[in-house]
Short mmCIF file of C-alpha atoms and ligand atoms in Angstrom, two decimals:
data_model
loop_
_atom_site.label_atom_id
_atom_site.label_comp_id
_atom_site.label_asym_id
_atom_site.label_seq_id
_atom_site.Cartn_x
_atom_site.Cartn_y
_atom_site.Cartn_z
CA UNK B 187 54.48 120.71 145.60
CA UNK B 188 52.59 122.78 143.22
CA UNK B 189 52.52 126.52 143.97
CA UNK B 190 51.01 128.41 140.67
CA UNK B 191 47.64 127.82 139.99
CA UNK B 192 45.14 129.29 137.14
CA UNK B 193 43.23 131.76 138.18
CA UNK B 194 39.42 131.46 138.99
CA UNK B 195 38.01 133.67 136.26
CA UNK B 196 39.92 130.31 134.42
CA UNK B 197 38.35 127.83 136.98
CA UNK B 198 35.52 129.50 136.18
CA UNK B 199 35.14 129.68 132.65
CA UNK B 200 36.70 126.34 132.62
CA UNK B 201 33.56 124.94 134.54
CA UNK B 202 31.14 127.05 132.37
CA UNK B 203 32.86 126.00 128.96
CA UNK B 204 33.08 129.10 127.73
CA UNK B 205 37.01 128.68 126.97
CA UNK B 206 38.34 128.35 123.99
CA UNK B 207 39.86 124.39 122.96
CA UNK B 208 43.24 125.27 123.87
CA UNK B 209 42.98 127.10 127.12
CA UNK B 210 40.27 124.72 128.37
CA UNK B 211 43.27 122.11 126.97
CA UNK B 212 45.96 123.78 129.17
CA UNK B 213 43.43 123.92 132.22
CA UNK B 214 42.33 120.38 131.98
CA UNK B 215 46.19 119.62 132.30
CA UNK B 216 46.79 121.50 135.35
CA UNK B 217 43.57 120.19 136.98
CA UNK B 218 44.16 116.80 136.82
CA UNK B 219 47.45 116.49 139.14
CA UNK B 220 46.33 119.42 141.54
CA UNK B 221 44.21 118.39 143.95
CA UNK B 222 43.61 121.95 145.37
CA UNK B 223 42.43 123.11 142.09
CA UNK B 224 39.76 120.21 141.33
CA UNK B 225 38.10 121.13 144.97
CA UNK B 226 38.07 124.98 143.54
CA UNK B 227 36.52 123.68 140.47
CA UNK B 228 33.76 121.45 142.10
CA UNK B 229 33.06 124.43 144.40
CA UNK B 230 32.73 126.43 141.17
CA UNK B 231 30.34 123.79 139.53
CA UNK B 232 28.28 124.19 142.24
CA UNK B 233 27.85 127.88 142.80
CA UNK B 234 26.91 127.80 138.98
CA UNK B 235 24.53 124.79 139.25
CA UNK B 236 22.78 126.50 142.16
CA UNK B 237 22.44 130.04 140.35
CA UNK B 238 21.01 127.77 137.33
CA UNK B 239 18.30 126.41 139.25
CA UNK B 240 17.24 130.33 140.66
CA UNK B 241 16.62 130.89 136.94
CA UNK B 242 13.19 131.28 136.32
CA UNK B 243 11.68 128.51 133.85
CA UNK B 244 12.03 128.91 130.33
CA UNK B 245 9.16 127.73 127.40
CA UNK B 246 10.76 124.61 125.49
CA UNK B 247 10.24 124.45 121.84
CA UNK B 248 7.52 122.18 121.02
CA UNK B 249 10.23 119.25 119.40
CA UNK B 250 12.03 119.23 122.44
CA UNK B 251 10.77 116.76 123.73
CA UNK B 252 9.74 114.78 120.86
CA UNK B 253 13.49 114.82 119.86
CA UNK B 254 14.64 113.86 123.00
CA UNK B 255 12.71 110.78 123.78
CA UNK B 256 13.37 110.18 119.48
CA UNK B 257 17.61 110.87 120.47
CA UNK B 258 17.08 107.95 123.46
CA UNK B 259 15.69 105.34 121.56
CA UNK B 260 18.34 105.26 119.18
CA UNK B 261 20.62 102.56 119.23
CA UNK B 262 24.04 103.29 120.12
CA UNK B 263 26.93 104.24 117.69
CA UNK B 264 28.86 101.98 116.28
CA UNK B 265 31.85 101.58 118.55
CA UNK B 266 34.91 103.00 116.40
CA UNK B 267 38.39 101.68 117.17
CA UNK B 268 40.89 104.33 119.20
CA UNK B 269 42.74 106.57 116.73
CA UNK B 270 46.45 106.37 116.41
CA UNK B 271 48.30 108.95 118.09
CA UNK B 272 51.46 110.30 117.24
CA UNK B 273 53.60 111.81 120.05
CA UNK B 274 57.48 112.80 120.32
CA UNK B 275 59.37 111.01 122.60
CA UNK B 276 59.39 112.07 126.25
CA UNK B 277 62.48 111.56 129.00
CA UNK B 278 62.25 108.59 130.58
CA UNK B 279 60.07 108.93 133.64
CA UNK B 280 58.07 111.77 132.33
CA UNK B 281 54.50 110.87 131.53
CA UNK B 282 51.93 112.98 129.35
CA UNK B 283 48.90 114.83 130.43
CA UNK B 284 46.02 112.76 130.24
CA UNK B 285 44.02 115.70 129.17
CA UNK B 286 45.90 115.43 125.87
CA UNK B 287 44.37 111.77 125.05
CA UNK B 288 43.44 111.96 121.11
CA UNK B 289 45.79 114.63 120.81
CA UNK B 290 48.50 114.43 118.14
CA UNK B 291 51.80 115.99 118.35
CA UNK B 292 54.42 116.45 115.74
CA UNK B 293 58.17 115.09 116.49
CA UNK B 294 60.79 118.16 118.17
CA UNK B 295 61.25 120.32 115.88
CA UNK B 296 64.63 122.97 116.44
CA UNK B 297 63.87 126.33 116.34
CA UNK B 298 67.33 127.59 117.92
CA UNK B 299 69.99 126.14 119.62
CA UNK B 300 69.08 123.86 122.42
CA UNK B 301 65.45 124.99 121.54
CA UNK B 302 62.85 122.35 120.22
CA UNK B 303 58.76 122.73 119.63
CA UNK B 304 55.83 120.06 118.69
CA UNK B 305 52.71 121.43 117.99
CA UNK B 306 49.64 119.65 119.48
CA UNK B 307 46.79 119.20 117.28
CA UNK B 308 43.01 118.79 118.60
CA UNK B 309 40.43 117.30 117.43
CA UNK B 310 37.80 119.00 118.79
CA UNK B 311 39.88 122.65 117.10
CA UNK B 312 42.36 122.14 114.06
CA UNK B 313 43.17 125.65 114.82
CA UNK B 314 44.19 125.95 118.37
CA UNK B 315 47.72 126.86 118.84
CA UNK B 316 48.84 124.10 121.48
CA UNK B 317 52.39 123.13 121.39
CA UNK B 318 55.00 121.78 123.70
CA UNK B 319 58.39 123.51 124.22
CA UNK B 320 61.41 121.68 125.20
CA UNK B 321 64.28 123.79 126.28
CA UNK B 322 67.75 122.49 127.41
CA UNK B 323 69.23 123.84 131.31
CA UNK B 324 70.18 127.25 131.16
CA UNK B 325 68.09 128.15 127.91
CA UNK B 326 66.61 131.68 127.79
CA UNK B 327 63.26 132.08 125.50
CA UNK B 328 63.50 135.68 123.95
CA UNK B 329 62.27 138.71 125.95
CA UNK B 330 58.55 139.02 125.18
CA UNK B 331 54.98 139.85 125.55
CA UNK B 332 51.27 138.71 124.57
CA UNK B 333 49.04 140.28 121.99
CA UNK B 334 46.51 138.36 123.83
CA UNK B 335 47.34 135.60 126.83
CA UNK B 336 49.34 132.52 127.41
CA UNK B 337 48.59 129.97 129.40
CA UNK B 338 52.05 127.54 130.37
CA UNK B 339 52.08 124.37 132.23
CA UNK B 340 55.19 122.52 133.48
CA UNK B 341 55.45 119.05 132.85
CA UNK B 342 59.29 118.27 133.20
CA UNK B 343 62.13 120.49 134.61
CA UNK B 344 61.97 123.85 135.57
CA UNK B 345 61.66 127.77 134.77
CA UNK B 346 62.23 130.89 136.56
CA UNK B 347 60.60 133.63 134.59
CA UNK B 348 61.83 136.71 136.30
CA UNK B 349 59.38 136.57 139.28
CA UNK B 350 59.22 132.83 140.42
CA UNK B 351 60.33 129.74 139.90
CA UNK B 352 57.62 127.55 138.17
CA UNK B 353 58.31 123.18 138.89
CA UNK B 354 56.48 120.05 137.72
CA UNK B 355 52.35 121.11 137.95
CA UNK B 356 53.08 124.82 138.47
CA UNK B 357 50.70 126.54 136.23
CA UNK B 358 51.55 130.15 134.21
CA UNK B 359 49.19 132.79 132.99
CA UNK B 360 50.97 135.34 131.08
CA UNK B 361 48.90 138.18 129.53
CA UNK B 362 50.18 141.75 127.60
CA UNK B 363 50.70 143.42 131.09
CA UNK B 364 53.48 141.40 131.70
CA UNK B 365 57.16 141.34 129.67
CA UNK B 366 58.83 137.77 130.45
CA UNK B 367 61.86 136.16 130.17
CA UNK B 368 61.27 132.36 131.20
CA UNK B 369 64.92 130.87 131.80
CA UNK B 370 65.20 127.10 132.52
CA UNK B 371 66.80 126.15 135.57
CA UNK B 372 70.78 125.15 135.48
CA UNK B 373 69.95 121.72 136.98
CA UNK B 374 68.46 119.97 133.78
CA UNK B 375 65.94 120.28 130.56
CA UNK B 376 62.39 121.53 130.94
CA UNK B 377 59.15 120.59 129.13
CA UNK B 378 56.19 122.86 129.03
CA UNK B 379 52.71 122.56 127.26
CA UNK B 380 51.45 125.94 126.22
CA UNK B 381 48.47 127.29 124.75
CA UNK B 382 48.75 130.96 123.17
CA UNK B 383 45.53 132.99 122.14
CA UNK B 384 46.49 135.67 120.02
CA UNK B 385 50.20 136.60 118.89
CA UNK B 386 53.49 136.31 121.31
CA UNK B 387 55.07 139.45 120.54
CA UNK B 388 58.81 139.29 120.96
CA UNK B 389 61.01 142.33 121.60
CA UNK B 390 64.19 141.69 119.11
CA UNK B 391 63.83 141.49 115.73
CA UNK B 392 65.70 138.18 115.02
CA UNK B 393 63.47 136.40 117.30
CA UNK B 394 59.88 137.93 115.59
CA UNK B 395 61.17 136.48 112.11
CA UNK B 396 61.98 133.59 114.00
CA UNK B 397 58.77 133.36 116.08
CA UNK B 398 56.83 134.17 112.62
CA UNK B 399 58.67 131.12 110.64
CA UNK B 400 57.40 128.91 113.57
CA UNK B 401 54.15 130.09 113.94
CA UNK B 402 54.39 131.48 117.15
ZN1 LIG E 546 46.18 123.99 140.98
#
């Protein structure tokens, strides 16, 4: 039963591409097992479909259409075989995202006790900063807060970060208004794929040298 969902200024810029590779990333992840959130999103599409066809007409370069007809006669591109992906392993019964196909991710690295990260790599943006956490029951990430936002979907276990508790599909959207303390539930390990634009800004010193060697 999924009870945090992103936003609809996300849905929204989700549906008019206008976010960035790892938010759109994070998004795609949540939108694919939450049924409430892909009607949102078609109902978004179409609002935006039918406000681009009030636009008045624009003038086309003269190549448009030269190009165009030129771009459909091509033949096809060669069809290239499937990159290998490399992924850390996973708990038995958990499955991965499938908005993370092509994605590599580097095997758990420890960052502090009980306290492992792989960072996700994208094709489509060398420089997003994806990663998964995986934190053991009872772990407690460092107080802290968001130079700019941080977008946090559950795949595995579960977090409480203060205000709610957040289970398999629950969806997080943490910003600088907001000082959290996610703590994973007593009951077993939790897995979370995150996408962070901007810096997380944690409160004690020991963890900002420790989020800066980590690249956090
Ligand atoms: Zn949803």
């Amino acid at each position: 039963m999924i009870k945090h969902h992103p936003g609809d200024a996300l849905l929204l810029a989700q549906a008019a591409g206008t976010l960035g590779a790892g938010h759109s990333l994070l998004v795609a992840s949540h939108v694919e097992g939450c049924t409430h959130c892909q009607e949102r999103l078609r109902l978004l599409e179409a609002i935006g479909g039918a406000m681009l066809e009030e636009l008045p007409p624009g003038v086309l370069p003269s190549r448009s259409l030269a190009d165009t007809l030129a771009a459909i006669d091509a033949p096809p591109p060669p069809l290239r075989p499937a990159p290998v992906v490399h992924r850390p392993q996973l708990p038995s019964g958990m499955a991965w995202p499938r908005a993370l196909r092509g994605c590599n991710a580097t095997e758990w690295r420890w960052f502090a006790p009980g306290m492992y990260r792989s960072r996700v790599s994208l094709p489509q943006d060398p420089d997003a900063n994806v990663f998964l956490l995986r934190m053991a029951a009872g772990k407690q990430s460092s107080m802290h807060t968001h130079s700019g936002s941080e977008l946090t979907q559950v795949l595995w276990g579960a977090f409480h970060d203060g205000r709610a508790l957040f289970t398999p599909g629950d969806f997080d959207e943490a910003d600088d208004s907001f000082r959290h303390l996610p703590k994973v539930e007593p009951s077993g390990e939790c897995i979370c794929l995150a996408s962070v634009e901007g810096r997380v800004v944690f409160e004690s010193r020991l963890a900002r040298v420790v989020g800066a060697l980590i690249g956090m």
